mmCIF file of C-alpha atoms in Angstrom:
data_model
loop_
_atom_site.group_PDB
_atom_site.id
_atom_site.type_symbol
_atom_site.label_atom_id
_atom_site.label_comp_id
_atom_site.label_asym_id
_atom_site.label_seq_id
_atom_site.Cartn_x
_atom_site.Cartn_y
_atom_site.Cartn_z
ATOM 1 C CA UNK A 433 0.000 0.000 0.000
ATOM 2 C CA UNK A 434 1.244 3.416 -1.102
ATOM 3 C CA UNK A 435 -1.066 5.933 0.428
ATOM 4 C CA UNK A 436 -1.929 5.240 4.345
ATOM 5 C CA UNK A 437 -5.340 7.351 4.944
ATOM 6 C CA UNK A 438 -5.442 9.408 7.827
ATOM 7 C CA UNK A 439 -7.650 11.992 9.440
ATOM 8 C CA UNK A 440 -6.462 15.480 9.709
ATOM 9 C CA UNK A 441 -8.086 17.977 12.066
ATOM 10 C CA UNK A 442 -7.911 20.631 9.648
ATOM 11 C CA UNK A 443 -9.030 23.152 12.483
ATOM 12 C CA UNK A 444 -5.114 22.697 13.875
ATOM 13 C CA UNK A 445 -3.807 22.839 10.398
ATOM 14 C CA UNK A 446 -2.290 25.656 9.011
ATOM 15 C CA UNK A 447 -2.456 25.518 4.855
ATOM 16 C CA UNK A 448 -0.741 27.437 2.196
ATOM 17 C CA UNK A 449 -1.701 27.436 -1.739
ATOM 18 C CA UNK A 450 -0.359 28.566 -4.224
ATOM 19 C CA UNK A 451 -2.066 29.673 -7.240
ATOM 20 C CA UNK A 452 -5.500 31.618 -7.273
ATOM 21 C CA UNK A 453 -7.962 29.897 -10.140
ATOM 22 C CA UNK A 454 -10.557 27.704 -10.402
ATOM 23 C CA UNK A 455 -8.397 24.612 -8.669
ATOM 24 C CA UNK A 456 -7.411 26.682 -5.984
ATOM 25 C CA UNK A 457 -10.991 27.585 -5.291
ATOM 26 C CA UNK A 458 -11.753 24.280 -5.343
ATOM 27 C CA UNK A 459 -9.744 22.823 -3.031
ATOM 28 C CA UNK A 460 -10.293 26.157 -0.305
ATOM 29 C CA UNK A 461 -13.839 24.776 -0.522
ATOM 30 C CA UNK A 462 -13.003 21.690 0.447
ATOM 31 C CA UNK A 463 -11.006 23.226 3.633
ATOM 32 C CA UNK A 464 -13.196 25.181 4.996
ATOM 33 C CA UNK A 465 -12.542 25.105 9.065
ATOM 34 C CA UNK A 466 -8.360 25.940 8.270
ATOM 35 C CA UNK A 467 -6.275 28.559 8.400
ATOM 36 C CA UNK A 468 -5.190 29.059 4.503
ATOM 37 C CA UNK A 469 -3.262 31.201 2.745
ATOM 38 C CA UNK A 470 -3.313 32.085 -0.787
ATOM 39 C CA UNK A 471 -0.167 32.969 -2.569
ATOM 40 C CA UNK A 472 -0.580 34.365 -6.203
ATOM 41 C CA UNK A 473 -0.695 37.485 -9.348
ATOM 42 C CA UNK A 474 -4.459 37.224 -9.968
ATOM 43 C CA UNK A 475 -7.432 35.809 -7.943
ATOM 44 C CA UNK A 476 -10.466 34.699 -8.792
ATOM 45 C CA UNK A 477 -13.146 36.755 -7.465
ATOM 46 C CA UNK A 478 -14.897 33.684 -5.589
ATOM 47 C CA UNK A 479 -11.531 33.289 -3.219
ATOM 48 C CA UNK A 480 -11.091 36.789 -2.093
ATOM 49 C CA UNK A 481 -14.831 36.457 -0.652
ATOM 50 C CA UNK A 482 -13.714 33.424 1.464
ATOM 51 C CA UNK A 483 -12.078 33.184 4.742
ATOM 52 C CA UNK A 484 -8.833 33.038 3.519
ATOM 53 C CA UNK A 485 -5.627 35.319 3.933
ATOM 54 C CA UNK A 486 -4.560 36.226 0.085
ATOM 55 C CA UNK A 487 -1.041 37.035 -0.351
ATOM 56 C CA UNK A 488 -0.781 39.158 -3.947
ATOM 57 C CA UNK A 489 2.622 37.715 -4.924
ATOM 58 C CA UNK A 490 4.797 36.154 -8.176
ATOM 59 C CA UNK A 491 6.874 33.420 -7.698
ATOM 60 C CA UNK A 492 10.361 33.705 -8.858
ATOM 61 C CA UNK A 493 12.593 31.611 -6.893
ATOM 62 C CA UNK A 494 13.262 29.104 -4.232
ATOM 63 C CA UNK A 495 13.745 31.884 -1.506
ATOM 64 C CA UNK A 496 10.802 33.304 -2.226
ATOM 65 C CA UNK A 497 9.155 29.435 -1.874
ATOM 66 C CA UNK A 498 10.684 28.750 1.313
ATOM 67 C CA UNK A 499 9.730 31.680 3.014
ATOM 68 C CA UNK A 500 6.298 31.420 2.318
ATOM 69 C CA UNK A 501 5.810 27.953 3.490
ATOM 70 C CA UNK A 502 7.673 28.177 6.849
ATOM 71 C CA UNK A 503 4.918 28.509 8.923
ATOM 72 C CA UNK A 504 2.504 25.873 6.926
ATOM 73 C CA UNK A 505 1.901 22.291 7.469
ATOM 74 C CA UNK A 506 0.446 21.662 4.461
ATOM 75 C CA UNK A 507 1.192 22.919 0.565
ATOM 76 C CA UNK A 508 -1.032 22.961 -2.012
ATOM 77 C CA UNK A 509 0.719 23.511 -5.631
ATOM 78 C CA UNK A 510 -2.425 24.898 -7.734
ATOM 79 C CA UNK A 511 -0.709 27.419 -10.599
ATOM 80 C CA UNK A 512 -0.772 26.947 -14.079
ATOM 81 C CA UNK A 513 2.763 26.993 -14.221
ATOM 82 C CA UNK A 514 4.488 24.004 -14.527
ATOM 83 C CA UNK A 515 7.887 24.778 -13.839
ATOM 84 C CA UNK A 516 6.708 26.669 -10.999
ATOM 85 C CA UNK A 517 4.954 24.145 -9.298
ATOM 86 C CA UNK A 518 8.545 21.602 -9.716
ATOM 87 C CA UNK A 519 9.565 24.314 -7.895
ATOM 88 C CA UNK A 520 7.184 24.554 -5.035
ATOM 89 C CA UNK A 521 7.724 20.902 -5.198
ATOM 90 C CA UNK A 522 11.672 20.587 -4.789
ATOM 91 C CA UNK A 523 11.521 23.213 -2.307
ATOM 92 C CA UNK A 524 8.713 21.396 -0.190
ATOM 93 C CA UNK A 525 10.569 17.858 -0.053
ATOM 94 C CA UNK A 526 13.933 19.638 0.545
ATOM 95 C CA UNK A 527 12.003 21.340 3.956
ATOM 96 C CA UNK A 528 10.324 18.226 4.408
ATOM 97 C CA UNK A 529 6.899 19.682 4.152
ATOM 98 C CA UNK A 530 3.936 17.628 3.277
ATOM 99 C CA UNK A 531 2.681 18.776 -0.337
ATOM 100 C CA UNK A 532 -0.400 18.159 -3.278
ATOM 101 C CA UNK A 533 0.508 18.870 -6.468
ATOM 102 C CA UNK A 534 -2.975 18.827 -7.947
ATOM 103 C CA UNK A 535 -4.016 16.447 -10.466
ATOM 104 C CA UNK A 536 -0.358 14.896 -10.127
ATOM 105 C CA UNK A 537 0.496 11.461 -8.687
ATOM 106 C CA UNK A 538 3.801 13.207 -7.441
ATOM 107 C CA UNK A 539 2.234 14.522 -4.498
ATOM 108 C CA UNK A 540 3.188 13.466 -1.127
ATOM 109 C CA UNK A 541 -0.098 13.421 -0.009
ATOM 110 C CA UNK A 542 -3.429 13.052 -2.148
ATOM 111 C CA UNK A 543 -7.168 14.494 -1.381
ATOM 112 C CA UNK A 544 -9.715 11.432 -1.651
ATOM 113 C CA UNK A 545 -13.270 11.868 -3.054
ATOM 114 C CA UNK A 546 -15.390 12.241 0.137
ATOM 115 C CA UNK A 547 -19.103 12.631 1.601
ATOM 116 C CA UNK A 548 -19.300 13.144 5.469
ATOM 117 C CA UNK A 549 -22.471 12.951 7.375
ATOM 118 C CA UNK A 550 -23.359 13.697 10.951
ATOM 119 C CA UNK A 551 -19.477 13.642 11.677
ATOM 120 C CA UNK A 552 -19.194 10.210 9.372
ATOM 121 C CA UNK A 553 -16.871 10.269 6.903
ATOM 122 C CA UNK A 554 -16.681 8.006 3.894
ATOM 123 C CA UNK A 555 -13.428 8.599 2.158
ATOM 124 C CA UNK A 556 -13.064 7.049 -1.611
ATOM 125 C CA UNK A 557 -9.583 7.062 -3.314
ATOM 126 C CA UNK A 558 -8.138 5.246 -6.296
ATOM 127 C CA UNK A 559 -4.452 6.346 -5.481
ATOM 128 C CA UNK A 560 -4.363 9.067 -7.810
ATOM 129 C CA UNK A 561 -5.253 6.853 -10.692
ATOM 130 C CA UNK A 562 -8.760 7.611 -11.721
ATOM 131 C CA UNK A 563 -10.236 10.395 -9.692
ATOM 132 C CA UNK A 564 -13.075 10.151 -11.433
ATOM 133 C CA UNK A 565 -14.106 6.398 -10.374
ATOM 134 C CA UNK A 566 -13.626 7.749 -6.737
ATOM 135 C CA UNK A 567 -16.143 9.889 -7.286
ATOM 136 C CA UNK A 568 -18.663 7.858 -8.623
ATOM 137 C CA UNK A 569 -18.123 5.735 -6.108
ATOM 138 C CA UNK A 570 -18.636 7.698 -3.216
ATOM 139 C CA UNK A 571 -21.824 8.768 -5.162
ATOM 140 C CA UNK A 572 -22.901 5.392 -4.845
ATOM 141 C CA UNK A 573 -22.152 4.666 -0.867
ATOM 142 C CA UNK A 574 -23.055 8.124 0.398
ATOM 143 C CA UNK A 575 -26.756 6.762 -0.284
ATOM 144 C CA UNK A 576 -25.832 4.049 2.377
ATOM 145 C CA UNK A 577 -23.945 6.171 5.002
ATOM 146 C CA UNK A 578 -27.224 8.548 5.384
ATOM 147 C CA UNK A 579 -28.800 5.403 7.439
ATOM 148 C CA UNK A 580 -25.849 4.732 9.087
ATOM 149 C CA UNK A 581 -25.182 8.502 10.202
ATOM 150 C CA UNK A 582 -28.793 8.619 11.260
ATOM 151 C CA UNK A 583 -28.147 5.984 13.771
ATOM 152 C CA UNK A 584 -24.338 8.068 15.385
ATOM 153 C CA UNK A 585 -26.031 10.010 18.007
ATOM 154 C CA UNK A 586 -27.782 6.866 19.440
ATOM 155 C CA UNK A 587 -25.091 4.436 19.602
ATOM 156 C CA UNK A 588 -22.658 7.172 21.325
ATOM 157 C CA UNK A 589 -25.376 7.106 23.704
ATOM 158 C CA UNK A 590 -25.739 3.820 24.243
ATOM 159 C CA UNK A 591 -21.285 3.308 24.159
ATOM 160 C CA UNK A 592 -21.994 6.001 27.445
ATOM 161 C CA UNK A 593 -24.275 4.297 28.963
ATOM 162 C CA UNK A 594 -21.666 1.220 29.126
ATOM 163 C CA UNK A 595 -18.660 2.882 29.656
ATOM 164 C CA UNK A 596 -17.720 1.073 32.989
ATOM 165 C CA UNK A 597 -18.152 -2.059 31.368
ATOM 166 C CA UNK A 598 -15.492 -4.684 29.831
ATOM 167 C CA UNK A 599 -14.381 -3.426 26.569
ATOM 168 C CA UNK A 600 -14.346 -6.915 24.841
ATOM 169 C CA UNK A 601 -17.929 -7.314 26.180
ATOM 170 C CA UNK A 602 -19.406 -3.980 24.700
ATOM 171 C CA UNK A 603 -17.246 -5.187 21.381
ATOM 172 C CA UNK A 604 -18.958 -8.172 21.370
ATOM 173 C CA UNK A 605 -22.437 -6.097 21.827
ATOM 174 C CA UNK A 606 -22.085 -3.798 19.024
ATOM 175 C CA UNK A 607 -21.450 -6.586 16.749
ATOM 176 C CA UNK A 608 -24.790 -8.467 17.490
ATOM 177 C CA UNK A 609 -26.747 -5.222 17.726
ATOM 178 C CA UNK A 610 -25.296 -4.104 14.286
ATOM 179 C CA UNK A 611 -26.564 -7.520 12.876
ATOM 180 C CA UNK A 612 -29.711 -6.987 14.247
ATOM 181 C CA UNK A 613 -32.458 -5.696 11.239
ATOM 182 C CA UNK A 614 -35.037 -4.593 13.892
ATOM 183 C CA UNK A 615 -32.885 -2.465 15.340
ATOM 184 C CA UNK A 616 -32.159 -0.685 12.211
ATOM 185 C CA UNK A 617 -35.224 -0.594 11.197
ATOM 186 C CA UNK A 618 -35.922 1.801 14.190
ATOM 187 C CA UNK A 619 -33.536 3.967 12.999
ATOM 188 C CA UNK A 620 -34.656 3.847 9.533
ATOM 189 C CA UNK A 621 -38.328 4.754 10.706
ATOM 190 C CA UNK A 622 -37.009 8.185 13.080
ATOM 191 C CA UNK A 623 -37.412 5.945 16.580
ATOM 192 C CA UNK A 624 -34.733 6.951 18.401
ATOM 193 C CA UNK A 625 -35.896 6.468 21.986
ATOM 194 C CA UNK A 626 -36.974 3.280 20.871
ATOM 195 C CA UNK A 627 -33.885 2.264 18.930
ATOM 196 C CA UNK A 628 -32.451 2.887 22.450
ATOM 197 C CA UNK A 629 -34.555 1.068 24.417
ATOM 198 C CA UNK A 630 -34.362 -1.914 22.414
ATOM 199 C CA UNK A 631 -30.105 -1.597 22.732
ATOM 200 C CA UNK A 632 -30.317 -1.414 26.280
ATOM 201 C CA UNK A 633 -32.816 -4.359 26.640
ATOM 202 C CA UNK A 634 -30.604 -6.419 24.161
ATOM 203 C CA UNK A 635 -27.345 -5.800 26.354
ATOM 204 C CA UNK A 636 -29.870 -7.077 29.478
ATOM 205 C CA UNK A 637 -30.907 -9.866 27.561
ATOM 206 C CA UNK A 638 -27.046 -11.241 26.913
ATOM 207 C CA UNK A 639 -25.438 -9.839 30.017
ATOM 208 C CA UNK A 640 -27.351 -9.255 33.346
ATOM 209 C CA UNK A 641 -28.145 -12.263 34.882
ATOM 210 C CA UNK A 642 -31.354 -12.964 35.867
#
């Protein structure tokens, strides 16, 4: 395996890109919550209405690289130069700073096609092969997750209420309750309290004695 997927709490991240068009604006949509900086001549008009920090700026040499990214985690190499984005490159994996080259399978790290629901996140990537299949298959799954993240808030509930008990037990517990089709269909009908209820009495059922 090439790519190990992590999660990032983008709200701790600080994120520099470089370049100011469409792909830019594309990927400051997709982190919204971060600190980002944009570094380039011309902006579209879309990115200097976001929460961003713009920095109005050519690129002409490696100084002028490494002084911009000294305070980032993260690069993102979005002009429509290509010799400029090498660059950016070089200069990032000579600091040792985690990089995207967009649309590029050079990058050291790569943005997966993703749908997140009620703090679930499905995550789709095809290792920078075909982004478009990652799409369409997240497409496809999201349709699935919307049960599943209607169900979070109730199972954190019910992982509360047996906190104090043997982890291997409750383990064991959310694997038969997850099999369990009346359960879901609970949460498929909007019957939370009942979806609950029915937890709790399963958990009674298999471990308090009588």
């Amino acid at each position: 395996m090439k790519y190990l997927p992590l999660m990032l709490d983008i709200t701790k991240t600080r994120i520099i890109i470089f370049g100011g068009g469409k792909v830019a604006l594309r990927k400051i949509k997709y982190l919204q919550g971060a600190d980002v900086t944009v570094v380039s001549e011309n902006f579209d008009d879309e990115i200097l209405r976001k929460n961003v920090k713009a920095i109005i700026k050519s690129i002409n040499n490696e100084n002028d690289v490494k002084e911009l990214i000294r305070a980032s985690d993260l690069v993102i190499i979005a002009t429509n130069n290509k010799m400029v984005n090498e660059m950016i490159l070089h200069v990032c994996e000579d600091e040792g700073k985690f990089y995207n080259l967009v649309d590029d399978r050079k990058s050291k790290i790569i943005f997966p096609s993703f749908y997140e629901e009620n703090g679930i996140i499905l995550a789709i990537s095809t290792s920078g092969r075909a982004p478009s299949l990652s799409t369409f298959i997240r497409k496809k799954l999201s349709v699935q997750i919307k049960e599943y993240a209607m169900a979070i808030d109730i199972v954190e509930r019910i992982r509360k209420s047996l906190d104090s008990h043997n982890e291997e037990i409750r383990k064991k517990f959310f694997e038969t309750l997850f099999r369990n089709d009346e359960f879901w269909s609970l949460i498929k009908n909007d019957n939370m309290e009942s979806a609950y209820d029915f937890a709790m009495q399963l958990w009674r059922n298999m471990y308090v004695p009588d």
